[in-house]
Coordinates of C-alpha atoms in Angstrom, one line a residue:
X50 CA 0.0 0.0 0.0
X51 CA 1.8 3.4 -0.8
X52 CA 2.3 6.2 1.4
X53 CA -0.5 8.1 -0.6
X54 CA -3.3 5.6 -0.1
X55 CA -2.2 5.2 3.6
X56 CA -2.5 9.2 4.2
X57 CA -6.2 9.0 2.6
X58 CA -7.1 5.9 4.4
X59 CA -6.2 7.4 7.6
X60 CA -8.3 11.0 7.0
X61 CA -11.8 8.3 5.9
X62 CA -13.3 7.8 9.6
X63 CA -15.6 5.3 7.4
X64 CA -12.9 2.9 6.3
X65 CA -13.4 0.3 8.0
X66 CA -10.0 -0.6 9.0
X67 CA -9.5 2.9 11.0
X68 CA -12.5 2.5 12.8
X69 CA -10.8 -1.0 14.1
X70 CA -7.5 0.5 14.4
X71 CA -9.1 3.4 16.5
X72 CA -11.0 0.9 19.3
X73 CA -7.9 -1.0 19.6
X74 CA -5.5 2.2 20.1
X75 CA -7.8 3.3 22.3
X76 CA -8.6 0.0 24.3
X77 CA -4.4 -0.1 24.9
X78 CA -4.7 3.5 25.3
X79 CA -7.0 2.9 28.3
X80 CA -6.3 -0.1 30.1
X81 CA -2.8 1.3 30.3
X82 CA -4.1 4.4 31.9
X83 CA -6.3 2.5 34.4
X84 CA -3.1 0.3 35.4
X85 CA -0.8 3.5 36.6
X86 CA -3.4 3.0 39.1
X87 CA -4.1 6.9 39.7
X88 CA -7.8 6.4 40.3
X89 CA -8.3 2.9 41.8
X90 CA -12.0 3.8 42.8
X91 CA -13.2 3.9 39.0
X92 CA -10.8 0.9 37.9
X93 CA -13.5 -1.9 37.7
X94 CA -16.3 0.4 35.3
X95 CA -13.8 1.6 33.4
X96 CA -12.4 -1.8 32.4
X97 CA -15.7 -3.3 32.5
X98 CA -16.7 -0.3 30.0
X99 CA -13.3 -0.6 27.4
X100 CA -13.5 -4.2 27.1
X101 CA -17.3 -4.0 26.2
X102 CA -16.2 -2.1 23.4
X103 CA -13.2 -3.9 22.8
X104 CA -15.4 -6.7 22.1
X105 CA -17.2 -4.4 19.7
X106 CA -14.5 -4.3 17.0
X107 CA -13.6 -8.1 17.9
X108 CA -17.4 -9.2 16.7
X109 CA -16.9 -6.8 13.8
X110 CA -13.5 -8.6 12.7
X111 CA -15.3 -12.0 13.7
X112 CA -18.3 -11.3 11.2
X113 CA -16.1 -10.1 8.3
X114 CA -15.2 -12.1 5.6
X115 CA -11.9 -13.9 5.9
X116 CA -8.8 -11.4 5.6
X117 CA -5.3 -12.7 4.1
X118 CA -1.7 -11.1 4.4
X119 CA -0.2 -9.8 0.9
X120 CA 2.6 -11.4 2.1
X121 CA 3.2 -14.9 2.7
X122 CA 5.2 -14.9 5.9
X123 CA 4.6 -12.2 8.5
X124 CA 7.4 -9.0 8.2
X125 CA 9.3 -9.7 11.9
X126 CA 8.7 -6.8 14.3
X127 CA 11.1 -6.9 16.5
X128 CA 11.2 -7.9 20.3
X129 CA 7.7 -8.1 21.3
X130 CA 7.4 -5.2 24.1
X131 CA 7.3 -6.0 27.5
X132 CA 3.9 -6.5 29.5
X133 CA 5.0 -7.7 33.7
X134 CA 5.1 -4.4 34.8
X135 CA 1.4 -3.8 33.4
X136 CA 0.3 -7.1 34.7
X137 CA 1.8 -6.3 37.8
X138 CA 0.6 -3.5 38.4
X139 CA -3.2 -4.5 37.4
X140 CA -2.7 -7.5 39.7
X141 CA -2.0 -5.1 42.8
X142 CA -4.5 -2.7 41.5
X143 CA -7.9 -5.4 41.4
X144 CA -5.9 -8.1 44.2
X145 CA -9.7 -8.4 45.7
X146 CA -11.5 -9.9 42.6
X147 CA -8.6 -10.7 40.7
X148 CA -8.8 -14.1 40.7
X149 CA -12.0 -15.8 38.9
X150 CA -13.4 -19.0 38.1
X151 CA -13.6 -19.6 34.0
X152 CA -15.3 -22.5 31.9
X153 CA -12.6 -22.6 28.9
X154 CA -15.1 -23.9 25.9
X155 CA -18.5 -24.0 26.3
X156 CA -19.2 -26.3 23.9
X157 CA -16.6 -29.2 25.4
X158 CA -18.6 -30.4 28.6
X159 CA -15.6 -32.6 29.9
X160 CA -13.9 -29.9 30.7
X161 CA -14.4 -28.3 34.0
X162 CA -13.8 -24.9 35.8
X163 CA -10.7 -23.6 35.5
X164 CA -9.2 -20.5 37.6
X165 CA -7.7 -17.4 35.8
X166 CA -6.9 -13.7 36.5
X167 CA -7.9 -10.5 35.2
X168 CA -4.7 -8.8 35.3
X169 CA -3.0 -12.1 33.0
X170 CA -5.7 -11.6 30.4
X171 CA -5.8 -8.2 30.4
X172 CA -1.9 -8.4 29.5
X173 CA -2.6 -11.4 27.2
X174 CA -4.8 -9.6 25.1
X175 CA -3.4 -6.3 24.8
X176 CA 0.2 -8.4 23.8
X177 CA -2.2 -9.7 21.0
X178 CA -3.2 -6.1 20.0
X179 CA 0.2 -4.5 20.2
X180 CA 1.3 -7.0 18.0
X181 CA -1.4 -5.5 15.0
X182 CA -1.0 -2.1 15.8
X183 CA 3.1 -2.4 15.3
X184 CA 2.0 -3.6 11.8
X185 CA -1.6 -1.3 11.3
X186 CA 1.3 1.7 12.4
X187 CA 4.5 0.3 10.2
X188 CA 1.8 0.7 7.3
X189 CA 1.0 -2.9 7.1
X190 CA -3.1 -2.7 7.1
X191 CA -3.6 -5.4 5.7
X192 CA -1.4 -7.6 7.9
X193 CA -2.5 -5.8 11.2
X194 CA -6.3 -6.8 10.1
X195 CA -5.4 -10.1 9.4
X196 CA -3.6 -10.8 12.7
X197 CA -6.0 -9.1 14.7
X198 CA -8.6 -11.2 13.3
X199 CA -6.7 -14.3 13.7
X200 CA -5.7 -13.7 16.9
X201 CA -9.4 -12.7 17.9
X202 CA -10.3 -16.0 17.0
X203 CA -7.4 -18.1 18.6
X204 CA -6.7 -16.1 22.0
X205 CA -7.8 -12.9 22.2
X206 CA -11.6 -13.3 21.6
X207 CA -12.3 -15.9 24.1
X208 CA -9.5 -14.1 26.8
X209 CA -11.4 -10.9 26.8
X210 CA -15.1 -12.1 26.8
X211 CA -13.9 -14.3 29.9
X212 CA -12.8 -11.0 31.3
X213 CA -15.8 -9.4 30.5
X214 CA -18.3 -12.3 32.1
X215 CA -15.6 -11.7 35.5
X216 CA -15.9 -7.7 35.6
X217 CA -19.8 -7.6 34.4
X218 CA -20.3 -10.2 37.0
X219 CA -18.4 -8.5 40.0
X220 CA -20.6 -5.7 39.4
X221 CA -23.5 -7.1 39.3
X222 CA -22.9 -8.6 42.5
X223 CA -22.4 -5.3 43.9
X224 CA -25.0 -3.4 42.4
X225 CA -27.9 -6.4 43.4
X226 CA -26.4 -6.7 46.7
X227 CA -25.3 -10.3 45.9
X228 CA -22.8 -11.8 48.1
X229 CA -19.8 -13.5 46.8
X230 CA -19.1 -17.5 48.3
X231 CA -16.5 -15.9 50.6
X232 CA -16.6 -12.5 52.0
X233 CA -13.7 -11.4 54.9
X234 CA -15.8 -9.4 57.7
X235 CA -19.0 -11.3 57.4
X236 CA -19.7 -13.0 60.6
X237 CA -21.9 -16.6 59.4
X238 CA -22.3 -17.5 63.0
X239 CA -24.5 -14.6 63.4
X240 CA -28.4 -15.2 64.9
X241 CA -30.0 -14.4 61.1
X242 CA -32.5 -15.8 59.5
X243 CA -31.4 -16.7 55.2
X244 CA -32.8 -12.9 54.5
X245 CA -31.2 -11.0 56.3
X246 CA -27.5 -12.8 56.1
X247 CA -27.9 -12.4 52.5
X248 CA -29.1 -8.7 53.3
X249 CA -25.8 -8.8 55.8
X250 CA -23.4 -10.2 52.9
X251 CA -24.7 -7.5 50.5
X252 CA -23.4 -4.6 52.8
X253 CA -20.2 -6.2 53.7
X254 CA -19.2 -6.2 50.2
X255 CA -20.8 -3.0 49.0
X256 CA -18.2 -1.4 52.1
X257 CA -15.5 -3.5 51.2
X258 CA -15.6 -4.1 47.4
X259 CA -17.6 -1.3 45.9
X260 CA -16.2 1.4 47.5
X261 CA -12.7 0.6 46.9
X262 CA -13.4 -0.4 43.4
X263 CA -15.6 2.4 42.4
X264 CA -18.8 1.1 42.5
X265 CA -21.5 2.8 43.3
X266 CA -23.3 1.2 46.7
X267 CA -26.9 0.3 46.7
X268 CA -29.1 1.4 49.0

């Protein structure tokens, strides 16, 4: 692609390959942010927001018809950049709920339950995504379309809709004033009847959880 059809390309908000470009800048953008940790109590929303949209542009690559390199082995890049310190740093920032229960494939019932961490597929996706945009920025399109629509398919699809079930789950527990299976500061041998221990539960994690997370208490 020449530099000339590049430079149009990238003034069309319609093509359809800047509006994917644009979510996923703006998904690494974001996270990124959130994970300098500078304002822990809107952290949970905000990720449970970008990678809602995230998964946007992943069902738009998913629906499209199959896209193939111009080239038949992929240009190298480079060392791949590193992503500890950001999934270190999400880890510390979301230690409550960090860890979650996932079902790997749906669709295969021998498997069971397996555990897995926001802050590992957070980084696994956006290593994914920074692997396109290297190419969608060296002036590859084509290439970064086709590995972020592979990719979507083989890792990062199924990573971030897992995180998405955790977050949107976390916060619907909060917001319903449903208690988690463990909760630190709730008392079980407590003289309550079913109602009001649940009732109990819900404010013990709406003082410990929602407030720390950002999410708003109900009353």
């Amino acid at each position: 692609m020449s530099d000339a059809t590049l430079h149009a390309a990238a003034h069309d908000p319609g093509d359809f390959a800047v509006q994917i470009a644009d979510q996923i800048e703006s998904f690494l953008v974001a996270v990124t942010e959130v994970a300098k940790g500078d304002e822990p109590d809107s952290a949970v929303p905000f990720l449970l927001l970008e990678v809602s949209q995230l998964m946007l542009a992943g069902g738009r690559l998913g629906a499209h018809e199959d896209i193939l390199p111009e080239e038949r082995y992929e240009p190298d890049l480079g060392p791949e950049p590193d992503v500890d310190e950001l999934r270190e740093r999400l880890a510390a920032l979301l230690d409550p709920i960090d860890v979650y229960s996932e079902v790997f494939d749906p669709y295969e019932h021998r498997k069971g339950r397996v555990p897995a961490r926001i802050s590992d597929d957070l980084a696994d996706v956006i290593t994914d995504l920074r692997h396109g945009m290297a190419h969608y920025k060296a002036g590859r399109t084509t290439e970064a379309l086709w590995w972020w629509q592979f990719s979507y398919f083989s890792n990062w699809g199924s990573t971030a809709s897992a995180t998405l079930r955790a977050l949107q789950s976390l916060v619907a527990h909060v917001r319903l004033n449903q208690p988690l299976e463990e909760l630190d500061g709730l008392d079980t041998d407590q003289d309550l009847n079913e109602d009001a221990l649940e009732e109990e539960a819900g404010k013990v994690m709406a003082e410990e959880l929602a407030g720390p997370l950002g999410l708003r208490e109900v009353k």
